[in-house]
Coordinates of C-alpha atoms in Angstrom, one line a residue:
M1 CA -61.6 -12.0 9.9
K2 CA -60.3 -8.9 11.5
R3 CA -59.5 -11.1 14.6
F4 CA -57.2 -13.2 12.1
A5 CA -55.5 -10.3 10.7
A6 CA -54.8 -8.8 14.3
W7 CA -53.3 -12.1 15.2
C8 CA -51.2 -12.0 12.0
L9 CA -50.0 -8.6 12.7
V10 CA -48.9 -9.9 16.1
A11 CA -47.4 -12.8 15.2
Q12 CA -45.4 -10.5 12.6
I13 CA -44.2 -8.2 15.6
L14 CA -43.4 -11.2 17.7
L15 CA -41.2 -12.8 14.9
F16 CA -39.5 -9.5 14.4
T17 CA -38.6 -8.9 18.1
V18 CA -37.2 -12.4 18.1
E19 CA -35.4 -11.9 14.9
F20 CA -34.0 -8.6 16.5
F21 CA -32.7 -9.9 19.7
V22 CA -31.3 -13.1 18.2
N23 CA -29.6 -10.7 15.7
V24 CA -28.2 -8.5 18.6
C25 CA -27.2 -11.6 20.7
I26 CA -25.3 -12.9 17.7
A27 CA -23.6 -9.7 17.1
A28 CA -22.4 -9.7 20.5
D29 CA -21.1 -13.1 20.5
Q30 CA -19.0 -12.2 17.6
P31 CA -15.4 -12.0 18.0
I32 CA -13.7 -8.6 17.8
D33 CA -12.0 -8.0 14.6
E34 CA -8.4 -7.3 16.2
R35 CA -6.6 -6.1 13.1
A36 CA -9.1 -3.5 12.6
A37 CA -9.4 -2.4 16.1
A38 CA -5.9 -2.4 16.6
E39 CA -5.8 0.0 13.3
F40 CA -8.5 2.2 14.6
F41 CA -6.9 2.2 18.0
E42 CA -3.5 3.3 16.7
K43 CA -4.7 5.6 14.0
K44 CA -7.6 7.5 15.6
I45 CA -7.3 7.1 19.6
R46 CA -4.0 6.8 20.3
P47 CA -2.9 10.3 18.8
L48 CA -5.7 11.7 20.7
L49 CA -4.6 10.3 24.2
A50 CA -1.0 11.3 23.1
K51 CA -2.1 14.9 22.3
H52 CA -4.3 15.6 25.4
C53 CA -3.5 13.1 27.8
Y54 CA 0.1 11.7 28.2
E55 CA 1.6 14.9 29.6
C56 CA 0.0 14.4 32.7
H57 CA -1.6 10.6 33.0
A58 CA 1.5 8.6 31.5
H59 CA 3.1 6.0 33.7
D60 CA 5.7 8.2 34.8
K61 CA 3.3 11.3 35.8
A62 CA 0.7 9.2 37.4
G63 CA 1.4 9.8 40.7
D64 CA 0.8 13.7 40.2
S65 CA -2.7 13.1 38.7
G66 CA -4.7 11.0 40.6
E67 CA -2.8 7.7 40.2
L68 CA -4.4 7.8 36.7
A69 CA -2.3 6.4 33.5
V70 CA -3.7 6.1 30.1
D71 CA -0.7 5.0 28.1
S72 CA -1.4 1.3 28.8
R73 CA -4.2 -1.2 28.3
A74 CA -3.7 -2.4 32.0
A75 CA -3.4 1.3 33.2
L76 CA -6.7 2.1 31.4
L77 CA -8.5 -0.8 32.8
K78 CA -7.2 0.0 36.2
G79 CA -8.3 3.6 36.3
G80 CA -7.1 6.0 39.0
D81 CA -8.1 7.2 42.4
R82 CA -12.0 7.7 41.3
G83 CA -12.2 4.0 39.9
P84 CA -12.1 2.7 36.6
I85 CA -12.4 5.2 33.9
M86 CA -14.1 3.4 31.3
V87 CA -16.7 0.4 30.9
A88 CA -15.9 -1.1 27.8
G89 CA -19.1 -1.5 25.5
K90 CA -20.9 0.9 27.7
P91 CA -19.6 4.9 27.0
D92 CA -22.7 6.0 28.8
E93 CA -21.2 4.5 32.2
S94 CA -17.8 5.8 31.6
L95 CA -16.1 8.3 33.5
L96 CA -13.9 9.2 30.8
L97 CA -16.8 10.5 28.5
K98 CA -18.2 12.2 31.3
A99 CA -15.2 14.2 32.2
L100 CA -14.7 15.2 28.4
K101 CA -18.4 16.3 27.8
Y102 CA -17.8 18.6 31.0
G103 CA -21.4 17.6 32.2
D104 CA -19.9 17.9 35.8
P105 CA -18.3 21.2 36.9
K106 CA -16.1 19.1 39.2
L107 CA -15.4 16.8 36.6
Q108 CA -13.9 18.1 33.5
M109 CA -10.8 17.2 31.3
P110 CA -8.6 18.2 29.6
P111 CA -8.5 21.1 32.0
E112 CA -7.5 23.8 29.3
G113 CA -10.7 23.3 27.3
K114 CA -13.0 20.7 26.0
L115 CA -12.2 18.5 23.3
P116 CA -13.9 19.2 19.9
D117 CA -17.1 16.9 19.2
A118 CA -15.6 14.9 16.6
E119 CA -13.0 14.0 18.8
I120 CA -15.5 13.2 21.6
E121 CA -17.3 10.8 19.3
L122 CA -14.1 9.0 18.5
L123 CA -13.9 8.0 21.8
T124 CA -17.2 7.3 22.2
K125 CA -16.9 5.0 19.3
W126 CA -13.9 3.4 20.5
I127 CA -15.7 2.7 24.0
A128 CA -18.8 1.3 22.5
D129 CA -17.0 -1.2 20.4
G130 CA -15.0 -2.7 23.2
A131 CA -12.1 -0.1 23.7
F132 CA -9.6 -2.3 22.3
V133 CA -6.3 -1.8 23.1
P134 CA -3.4 -4.0 21.4
E135 CA -0.9 -5.4 23.3
Y136 CA 2.5 -4.2 22.9
G137 CA 5.1 -6.1 20.7
V138 CA 8.8 -6.9 20.9
A139 CA 9.7 -6.8 17.1
A140 CA 12.0 -4.0 17.7
Q141 CA 13.9 -5.5 20.3
K142 CA 14.4 -2.4 22.5
K143 CA 17.3 -2.0 24.6
G144 CA 16.0 0.4 27.6
K145 CA 14.3 3.3 25.4
E146 CA 16.5 2.5 22.2
I147 CA 15.8 0.2 19.2
D148 CA 18.5 -2.8 18.9
W149 CA 18.7 -2.1 14.9
T150 CA 20.9 -5.4 14.7
A151 CA 18.2 -7.7 16.3
A152 CA 15.3 -5.5 14.2
R153 CA 17.1 -6.2 11.2
Q154 CA 16.7 -10.1 11.6
F155 CA 13.2 -9.9 11.4
W156 CA 11.8 -12.4 8.9
S157 CA 10.2 -9.8 6.0
V158 CA 13.4 -7.7 6.3
R159 CA 16.3 -10.2 6.2
P160 CA 18.1 -10.2 2.8
L161 CA 16.8 -12.8 0.5
G162 CA 19.2 -15.6 0.3
R163 CA 19.3 -18.8 -2.2
V164 CA 17.0 -21.2 -1.0
A165 CA 17.3 -24.7 -1.9
I166 CA 15.0 -26.7 -4.0
P167 CA 13.8 -29.9 -2.4
E168 CA 15.2 -32.7 -3.9
F169 CA 13.8 -36.1 -3.8
R170 CA 12.5 -39.1 -5.9
I171 CA 8.8 -38.9 -6.3
S172 CA 8.7 -42.7 -6.4
D173 CA 9.9 -42.7 -2.9
I174 CA 7.6 -40.3 -1.5
G175 CA 4.8 -42.0 0.2
F176 CA 1.9 -40.5 2.0
R177 CA 0.1 -41.7 4.9
N178 CA -3.6 -42.5 4.2
E179 CA -5.7 -40.6 7.0
G180 CA -7.6 -43.5 9.2
A181 CA -6.2 -46.1 7.1
G182 CA -3.7 -47.7 9.7
K183 CA -1.5 -47.2 12.9
A184 CA 1.3 -44.7 13.0
G185 CA 4.4 -46.4 11.3
D186 CA 2.0 -49.1 9.5
D187 CA 3.5 -49.3 6.2
A188 CA 0.5 -50.5 4.7
A189 CA -1.1 -47.1 5.5
L190 CA 1.4 -45.5 3.1
L191 CA 0.2 -44.7 -0.3
S192 CA 2.1 -43.5 -3.6
I193 CA 1.3 -40.4 -5.4
R194 CA -1.1 -41.0 -8.2
N195 CA 0.2 -39.9 -11.4
P196 CA 3.4 -38.9 -10.0
Q197 CA 4.8 -37.7 -13.2
S198 CA 2.3 -34.9 -13.0
A199 CA 2.7 -33.9 -9.2
I200 CA 6.0 -31.5 -9.7
R201 CA 6.0 -29.3 -12.8
N202 CA 8.0 -26.7 -11.9
P203 CA 10.1 -25.9 -8.6
L204 CA 7.1 -24.4 -6.7
D205 CA 5.5 -27.9 -6.8
S206 CA 8.8 -29.1 -5.1
F207 CA 8.4 -27.2 -2.0
I208 CA 4.5 -28.0 -1.7
V209 CA 5.0 -31.4 -2.1
A210 CA 7.8 -31.8 0.3
K211 CA 5.8 -30.0 2.8
L212 CA 2.9 -32.5 2.4
H213 CA 5.2 -35.1 2.7
E214 CA 6.7 -33.7 6.0
N215 CA 3.0 -33.7 7.3
G216 CA 1.8 -37.0 6.1
L217 CA -0.7 -35.7 3.6
A218 CA -0.8 -36.0 -0.5
P219 CA -1.5 -33.5 -3.3
S220 CA -5.3 -33.1 -4.7
S221 CA -5.8 -34.6 -7.9
A222 CA -5.8 -32.4 -10.7
A223 CA -9.2 -30.6 -11.9
D224 CA -10.7 -31.8 -15.2
K225 CA -10.1 -29.5 -18.4
R226 CA -13.3 -27.6 -18.0
T227 CA -12.9 -26.6 -14.5
L228 CA -9.4 -25.6 -15.4
I229 CA -10.4 -23.6 -18.1
R230 CA -13.0 -21.4 -16.1
R231 CA -10.4 -20.8 -13.2
L232 CA -7.9 -19.7 -15.3
A233 CA -10.3 -17.5 -17.1
F234 CA -11.5 -15.8 -14.1
D235 CA -8.3 -15.6 -12.5
L236 CA -6.4 -14.1 -15.5
I237 CA -9.0 -12.1 -17.3
G238 CA -11.9 -11.8 -14.7
L239 CA -14.3 -13.4 -17.5
P240 CA -15.7 -16.6 -18.1
P241 CA -14.4 -18.8 -21.3
S242 CA -17.2 -18.9 -24.0
P243 CA -18.8 -22.1 -24.9
D244 CA -16.7 -22.2 -28.1
E245 CA -13.3 -21.7 -26.3
V246 CA -14.2 -24.6 -23.7
A247 CA -15.1 -26.9 -26.8
E248 CA -11.8 -26.0 -28.6
F249 CA -9.8 -26.5 -25.5
L250 CA -11.6 -29.7 -24.7
A251 CA -10.7 -30.9 -28.2
D252 CA -7.1 -29.8 -28.2
E253 CA -5.0 -32.9 -27.2
R254 CA -1.8 -31.4 -27.5
P255 CA 0.7 -31.8 -24.6
D256 CA 1.0 -28.1 -24.1
A257 CA -2.6 -27.4 -24.7
Y258 CA -3.1 -25.5 -21.2
E259 CA 0.3 -23.6 -21.5
R260 CA -0.9 -22.5 -25.0
L261 CA -4.1 -21.3 -22.9
V262 CA -2.3 -19.7 -20.4
D263 CA -0.1 -17.4 -22.8
R264 CA -3.3 -16.6 -25.0
L265 CA -5.2 -15.3 -21.8
L266 CA -1.9 -13.4 -20.5
A267 CA -1.9 -11.6 -23.7
S268 CA -5.5 -10.7 -23.7
P269 CA -6.6 -6.9 -23.0
H270 CA -8.7 -8.0 -20.4
F271 CA -5.5 -9.4 -18.3
G272 CA -4.7 -5.5 -17.7
E273 CA -8.5 -4.5 -16.8
R274 CA -8.6 -7.5 -14.3
W275 CA -5.2 -7.1 -12.3
A276 CA -5.6 -3.1 -12.8
R277 CA -8.8 -3.6 -10.5
Y278 CA -6.5 -5.0 -7.4
W279 CA -3.9 -2.4 -8.0
L280 CA -6.2 0.4 -7.8
D281 CA -7.6 -0.7 -4.8
L282 CA -4.2 -0.3 -3.1
A283 CA -4.0 2.9 -4.6
R284 CA -7.3 4.1 -3.1
Y285 CA -8.3 5.2 -6.5
V286 CA -12.0 6.8 -6.9
D287 CA -13.3 8.1 -10.2
D288 CA -14.7 10.9 -8.2
T289 CA -14.3 12.3 -4.4
P290 CA -17.0 13.7 -1.9
D291 CA -17.5 17.6 -2.0
W292 CA -15.2 17.8 1.2
Q293 CA -12.4 16.8 -1.0
K294 CA -10.6 18.5 -3.7
T295 CA -10.8 16.7 -6.9
T296 CA -9.5 16.4 -10.2
E297 CA -11.8 15.5 -13.2
Q298 CA -9.0 13.4 -15.1
A299 CA -8.8 10.5 -12.6
W300 CA -9.5 7.8 -15.5
L301 CA -5.8 8.7 -17.2
Y302 CA -4.1 7.3 -14.2
R303 CA -6.7 4.2 -14.0
D304 CA -5.9 3.6 -18.0
W305 CA -2.5 3.8 -17.6
V306 CA -2.5 1.2 -14.7
V307 CA -4.5 -1.1 -17.2
R308 CA -2.0 -0.2 -20.0
A309 CA 0.9 -1.2 -17.9
F310 CA -0.2 -4.4 -16.8
N311 CA -1.2 -5.5 -20.6
E312 CA 2.3 -4.2 -21.6
D313 CA 4.1 -6.2 -18.8
R314 CA 6.1 -3.4 -17.5
P315 CA 8.6 -4.5 -15.1
Y316 CA 7.3 -4.2 -11.7
D317 CA 10.2 -1.9 -10.6
E318 CA 9.3 0.7 -13.6
F319 CA 5.9 0.3 -12.8
V320 CA 6.5 1.4 -9.3
K321 CA 9.0 4.0 -9.9
L322 CA 7.1 6.0 -12.7
Q323 CA 4.2 5.9 -10.3
L324 CA 6.3 7.8 -7.4
A325 CA 8.3 9.7 -9.5
A326 CA 7.6 9.6 -13.4
D327 CA 8.6 13.4 -13.5
M328 CA 12.0 12.8 -12.3
M329 CA 13.0 10.1 -14.1
P330 CA 15.1 10.2 -17.6
E331 CA 13.5 9.5 -20.7
T332 CA 9.9 9.4 -19.4
V333 CA 7.4 9.6 -22.4
P334 CA 4.2 11.6 -22.0
E335 CA 2.1 8.8 -21.8
D336 CA 3.8 7.6 -18.4
Y337 CA 3.0 11.2 -16.5
A338 CA -0.3 9.6 -16.0
A339 CA 1.4 7.3 -13.6
L340 CA 1.9 9.7 -11.1
G341 CA -1.9 9.7 -10.2
F342 CA -0.9 7.0 -7.2
V343 CA 0.3 10.2 -5.5
G344 CA -1.6 12.8 -7.3
L345 CA -4.8 11.6 -6.8
S346 CA -4.4 11.2 -2.9
P347 CA -7.2 13.0 -0.8
Q348 CA -6.7 16.9 -0.7
Y349 CA -9.0 18.7 1.7
W350 CA -10.7 22.0 1.1
K351 CA -9.0 24.3 3.3
E352 CA -11.4 27.7 4.3
L353 CA -9.4 30.9 4.1
K354 CA -11.6 31.8 7.5
L355 CA -9.7 28.5 9.3
A356 CA -7.2 28.8 11.8
P357 CA -3.8 28.4 10.6
S358 CA -3.4 25.9 13.3
V359 CA -6.1 23.8 11.9
I360 CA -4.8 24.4 8.3
E361 CA -1.6 22.9 9.5
V362 CA -3.3 19.7 10.7
I363 CA -5.3 19.5 7.6
V364 CA -2.2 19.3 5.4
A365 CA -0.4 17.4 7.6
D366 CA -3.3 14.8 7.5
E367 CA -2.9 14.7 3.6
W368 CA 0.8 14.0 4.0
D369 CA -0.1 11.4 6.2
E370 CA -2.7 9.5 3.7
R371 CA -0.1 9.7 0.8
L372 CA 2.7 8.0 3.2
D373 CA 0.2 5.4 4.7
A374 CA -0.8 4.4 1.1
V375 CA 2.8 4.0 -0.2
S376 CA 4.3 2.3 2.7
R377 CA 1.3 -0.3 3.0
T378 CA 1.0 -0.7 -0.7
F379 CA 5.0 -1.4 -1.6
L380 CA 6.6 -2.3 1.9
G381 CA 3.5 -4.1 3.5
L382 CA 4.6 -1.6 6.5
T383 CA 2.0 0.7 8.7
V384 CA 4.9 3.6 8.9
A385 CA 1.7 6.2 9.5
C386 CA 1.5 4.3 13.1
A387 CA 4.6 6.2 13.9
R388 CA 2.9 9.7 13.5
C389 CA 2.5 10.6 17.1
H390 CA 5.2 8.1 18.8
D391 CA 7.3 5.6 17.9
H392 CA 5.7 2.4 16.1
K393 CA 4.7 0.3 19.6
F394 CA 5.2 -2.8 17.6
D395 CA 8.0 -2.6 14.7
A396 CA 11.0 -0.9 14.5
I397 CA 9.9 2.5 13.0
T398 CA 10.6 5.8 14.7
T399 CA 8.9 8.9 14.8
R400 CA 12.0 10.3 13.1
D401 CA 11.3 8.0 10.3
Y402 CA 8.1 9.1 9.7
Y403 CA 9.0 12.7 9.4
A404 CA 11.7 11.8 7.0
L405 CA 9.3 10.4 4.6
A406 CA 6.7 12.9 5.3
G407 CA 9.2 15.4 4.2
V408 CA 9.5 14.0 0.7
F409 CA 5.4 14.5 0.2
A410 CA 5.7 17.9 2.0
S411 CA 8.1 19.0 -0.7
T412 CA 5.4 17.6 -3.4
D413 CA 3.2 20.1 -4.6
L414 CA -0.4 19.1 -6.5
S415 CA -2.0 21.5 -8.5
D416 CA -4.3 21.6 -12.0
R417 CA -2.5 22.3 -14.9
P418 CA -3.6 22.7 -18.3
L419 CA -3.7 19.3 -20.5
L420 CA -2.6 20.4 -24.0
P421 CA -4.0 18.6 -27.0
S422 CA -1.4 17.2 -29.8
P423 CA -1.4 20.1 -32.1
T424 CA -0.6 22.7 -29.3
A425 CA 2.0 20.4 -28.2
E426 CA 3.7 20.4 -31.6
L427 CA 3.4 24.2 -31.0
V428 CA 5.2 23.7 -27.6
R429 CA 8.3 21.7 -29.2
E430 CA 8.8 24.1 -31.9
A431 CA 8.7 26.9 -29.3
R432 CA 11.2 25.2 -27.1
H433 CA 13.5 24.0 -29.9
K434 CA 13.8 27.9 -31.2
V435 CA 14.7 29.0 -27.6
D436 CA 17.2 26.5 -27.6
S437 CA 18.7 27.6 -30.7
L438 CA 18.5 31.1 -29.6
K439 CA 20.4 30.5 -26.3
E440 CA 23.1 28.4 -28.5
S441 CA 23.6 31.7 -30.5
L442 CA 23.7 33.6 -27.6
K443 CA 26.4 31.6 -25.8
K444 CA 28.7 32.2 -28.6
T445 CA 28.2 36.0 -28.7
K446 CA 28.5 36.0 -24.5
G447 CA 30.3 38.9 -23.6
K448 CA 29.8 40.9 -26.5
E449 CA 27.6 44.0 -26.2
S450 CA 26.7 43.8 -29.8
E451 CA 23.3 44.9 -31.0
E452 CA 23.2 41.4 -32.7
A453 CA 23.2 40.0 -29.2
Q454 CA 20.5 42.6 -27.8
Q455 CA 18.3 41.4 -30.9
L456 CA 18.6 37.8 -30.1
Q457 CA 18.2 38.3 -26.5
Q458 CA 14.7 40.8 -27.3
Q459 CA 13.5 37.8 -29.6
I460 CA 13.4 35.3 -26.5
V461 CA 11.6 37.8 -24.7
D462 CA 9.1 38.6 -27.4
L463 CA 8.5 34.7 -28.0
R464 CA 7.6 34.4 -24.3
E465 CA 5.5 37.3 -24.2
A466 CA 3.6 36.2 -27.2
T467 CA 3.0 32.7 -25.9
P468 CA 2.2 33.0 -22.3
Y469 CA 0.6 29.9 -22.3
F470 CA 3.7 27.8 -22.8
D471 CA 5.7 30.2 -20.5
T472 CA 5.4 28.2 -17.5
P473 CA 5.8 24.6 -19.1
M474 CA 9.3 25.7 -20.5
A475 CA 10.5 27.4 -17.3
P476 CA 14.0 25.9 -16.4
T477 CA 13.3 26.2 -12.6
I478 CA 10.7 23.5 -12.8
E479 CA 12.1 20.3 -12.4
E480 CA 9.0 18.4 -12.5
A481 CA 6.0 17.9 -15.0
S482 CA 4.1 21.1 -15.6
V483 CA 2.5 20.2 -18.9
F484 CA 1.2 16.4 -19.8
V485 CA 0.5 15.8 -23.6
M486 CA -1.8 12.9 -24.5
P487 CA -1.6 12.2 -28.4
D488 CA -4.7 13.2 -29.7
G489 CA -6.5 13.7 -26.5
P490 CA -9.0 16.8 -25.8
D491 CA -8.2 19.9 -23.6
A492 CA -8.7 19.1 -20.1
T493 CA -7.6 19.8 -16.7
K494 CA -4.8 17.3 -15.4
L495 CA -3.0 17.0 -12.0
D496 CA 0.4 18.6 -12.2
I497 CA 3.2 17.3 -9.3
R498 CA 6.1 19.8 -9.5
R499 CA 8.7 20.6 -6.8
R500 CA 8.2 22.8 -4.0
Q501 CA 11.1 24.4 -2.2
P502 CA 12.8 20.7 -0.6
R503 CA 12.0 21.1 3.1
D504 CA 12.6 18.8 5.8
L505 CA 10.2 18.6 8.5
P506 CA 10.8 18.6 12.3
V507 CA 9.2 16.0 14.4
F508 CA 5.5 16.7 15.6
R509 CA 5.4 16.1 19.1
R510 CA 2.4 14.2 19.8
G511 CA 1.6 14.6 16.0
N512 CA 0.8 18.1 16.8
P513 CA 1.9 20.7 14.2
S514 CA 2.2 23.6 16.5
N515 CA 4.5 21.7 18.4
P516 CA 7.5 20.9 16.4
G517 CA 10.5 19.4 17.8
D518 CA 14.0 18.7 16.0
I519 CA 14.4 18.9 12.0
V520 CA 14.6 15.3 10.4
P521 CA 16.5 15.1 7.1
R522 CA 14.4 13.5 4.3
R523 CA 15.7 9.7 4.1
F524 CA 14.6 6.1 3.8
L525 CA 13.3 3.9 7.0
E526 CA 16.2 3.8 9.5
L527 CA 15.4 -0.1 9.2
F528 CA 17.2 -0.4 6.1
S529 CA 20.0 1.9 6.6
S530 CA 23.6 0.9 6.0
A531 CA 27.1 3.0 6.4
T532 CA 26.8 4.3 3.2
S533 CA 23.2 5.7 3.3
Q534 CA 22.7 9.4 2.8
P535 CA 19.6 11.6 3.1
F536 CA 17.9 12.3 -0.2
Q537 CA 19.1 15.2 -2.1
Q538 CA 17.4 15.0 -5.2
G539 CA 14.5 17.5 -5.4
S540 CA 11.8 16.3 -3.2
G541 CA 13.4 12.9 -2.7
R542 CA 10.5 11.0 -4.4
R543 CA 13.2 9.3 -7.4
E544 CA 15.7 8.5 -4.4
F545 CA 12.8 6.9 -2.3
A546 CA 11.5 4.6 -5.3
E547 CA 15.0 3.6 -5.6
A548 CA 15.4 2.4 -2.6
L549 CA 12.5 0.4 -2.5
F550 CA 14.2 -1.8 -5.1
H551 CA 17.6 -1.5 -3.4
D552 CA 17.9 -1.1 -0.1
A553 CA 14.4 -2.5 0.6
Q554 CA 14.6 -5.1 -2.4
A555 CA 13.6 -8.1 -0.3
L556 CA 10.6 -6.7 1.6
T557 CA 9.3 -5.4 -1.4
A558 CA 9.5 -8.6 -3.4
R559 CA 8.2 -10.5 -0.5
V560 CA 5.0 -8.3 -0.6
I561 CA 4.1 -8.1 -4.5
V562 CA 4.9 -12.3 -4.5
N563 CA 2.4 -12.5 -1.6
R564 CA -0.1 -10.2 -3.5
I565 CA -0.1 -12.1 -6.7
W566 CA 0.0 -15.5 -4.9
S567 CA -3.5 -14.8 -2.6
H568 CA -5.2 -13.4 -5.6
H569 CA -4.3 -17.1 -7.3
F570 CA -4.7 -19.0 -4.4
G571 CA -7.2 -17.1 -2.4
K572 CA -5.0 -16.7 0.6
G573 CA -1.6 -15.6 0.8
L574 CA 1.5 -17.2 2.1
V575 CA 1.2 -14.4 4.4
R576 CA -2.5 -13.8 5.5
T577 CA -1.8 -9.7 6.1
P578 CA -0.6 -8.9 2.7
S579 CA -0.4 -5.1 3.5
D580 CA 1.3 -5.9 7.1
F581 CA 4.5 -7.8 7.1
G582 CA 5.3 -6.3 10.5
L583 CA 5.0 -7.8 13.8
Q584 CA 1.3 -7.5 14.0
G585 CA 0.8 -9.5 10.6
E586 CA 0.8 -13.1 10.3
R587 CA 4.2 -15.2 9.6
P588 CA 4.4 -17.1 6.3
S589 CA 2.9 -20.4 6.1
H590 CA 6.0 -21.5 4.0
P591 CA 8.8 -19.3 4.5
E592 CA 11.2 -20.9 2.2
L593 CA 8.5 -21.1 -0.7
L594 CA 8.0 -17.2 0.0
D595 CA 12.0 -16.5 -0.2
W596 CA 12.1 -18.7 -3.4
L597 CA 9.8 -16.9 -5.2
S598 CA 11.0 -13.7 -4.1
S599 CA 14.1 -14.3 -5.3
E600 CA 12.6 -15.6 -8.9
I601 CA 10.8 -12.3 -9.2
A602 CA 13.8 -9.8 -8.1
E603 CA 16.9 -11.7 -9.4
C604 CA 15.6 -12.9 -12.6
G605 CA 16.8 -9.3 -14.0
V606 CA 20.3 -9.6 -12.5
R607 CA 20.9 -13.0 -14.4
S608 CA 19.1 -11.5 -17.7
A609 CA 19.5 -15.1 -18.7
E610 CA 17.4 -17.4 -20.6
G611 CA 15.2 -20.0 -18.8
E612 CA 15.2 -23.4 -19.1
D613 CA 12.0 -22.9 -21.2
G614 CA 14.0 -20.4 -23.6
R615 CA 12.2 -17.3 -22.5
H616 CA 13.7 -14.7 -21.6
R617 CA 14.0 -14.0 -17.8
A618 CA 13.5 -10.3 -17.6
A619 CA 13.6 -8.0 -14.5
W620 CA 10.6 -7.9 -12.2
A621 CA 8.4 -9.4 -15.0
L622 CA 5.2 -9.8 -13.9
K623 CA 3.8 -11.9 -16.5
R624 CA 6.2 -14.4 -16.5
F625 CA 5.7 -14.7 -12.5
H626 CA 2.0 -15.3 -13.0
R627 CA 2.8 -17.9 -15.6
L628 CA 5.0 -19.6 -13.0
L629 CA 2.1 -20.0 -10.4
V630 CA -0.8 -20.9 -13.0
T631 CA 1.2 -23.7 -14.8
S632 CA 2.0 -25.5 -11.3
S633 CA 0.4 -28.6 -10.3
T634 CA -0.2 -26.8 -7.2
Y635 CA -2.6 -24.6 -9.0
R636 CA -4.2 -27.0 -11.1

């Protein structure tokens, strides 16, 4: 019995060993996720090389430093006089790491001092993961060292939207080749569409059917009603239909039964909960943050605002502008200040007073970088943060562009402010009204040193001294929100976004705040500029930035949100890289359809007309766009 147990133990050990090595071999054979690897290199590795190595080991200076250059993939693999400086996948055998760790007195780099352990660990991880270095692109169409902006503005994702012709044809004339049913050109191999009247329900289907016909393919058959209600319910509200709802839909023989179901689900409060989840991922939302980050206990206010905004079908342009600059927009109601959580809930790192000023400067720059990266990826599908240390290696985004936008967030202060309950808010409004009335009275007596005027002035002083809690919220020098009031809300702490003294940042050479260069005015990306473009002048510039998204960059903004919604309904986007519409991203599988849909969502508001179905075509209406997609034959 003991011998049998021993054999069982040996068998288990052997099985575990075999499984381990099989898994290792499988993992070794897995292809590198080039997109993730490229992002890691551009965000973590290239800035380190630029900061510590490029000054001596770039191509134009390699002759003075052992013929070693580290500013290209080929140079890194070639090495210098001592041979290759790294072995991909084998950090322990890489000369680069030996030099960085200062283990050999004769081989220590950089010469001015050893790198921090955290930076060495990043380089170790990079080499262990295969030392991936992305190849350079040509999107910027550079003339020497300058970007050819005319060529760059012809890139597919930033070109202005034009009127895209909807494919026209008679369905009865379209045939589709039945795979394997005959030779090419054999008329017997052509099949007509089953139920042609249901193949095209809206213009979206025309694009799809035309592309299928072009490739000799036929549309798939429509799903049955039971499948459709489950598909639609999960997509729109994220919940399965109840048995009663399924039975009711199956029994509904009305021609518009499906459209009625769509409208009911779009009106469900669960719609906002479902689609807010996708948006909160883009906003990098978390209910709480790690101990090493500052946190606000009221993050849920932003989450709930996003849910309400989707349920209320807030136009997309308004939805975005409120998240970037609710405090700078006229007629903003108190409930909408919670939208500022998109910017306000971005990471804020603890800054110990004992830290050196240079370290704190880097931490602050990292905070700006986080905000800028989230904003540019979410709304524009561009990796602007890759231009922090150098001009973007693939797209037409310069380092000056980066610091022009970083200045917007550098001019925005984040802090905690009291969130007043409604009764207190009413006192604030009464006090503000009284102050305004007293000021009007003072204006009438301006220039008169009468006792009455002095008494009025004293009343204002007495009022503010008696209500110090309200003093800052009413201060006229604060442009942005200082107190957020939620109806019937409890006393709490709420994140406050307010204006600092607007500041234009210098270009930090190689991303180093201790090495500033030329000052760059706050402005929008040069890629979208025109002869009339001006630097931002209104406070921090957040409102002007938000406006530029829907004016200067309207086409790109529309393409990005259209693609995001499409990807959630159909499983894959027309562009498979939803947050990268640059050269490193994929090209659209159906560019004409993408542009037609983008024109639909962006230009409906311009027309402000009644659609063919009698529905009002509002500007940037998201629910209407969802309806367009899910009522198509393509979706069904």
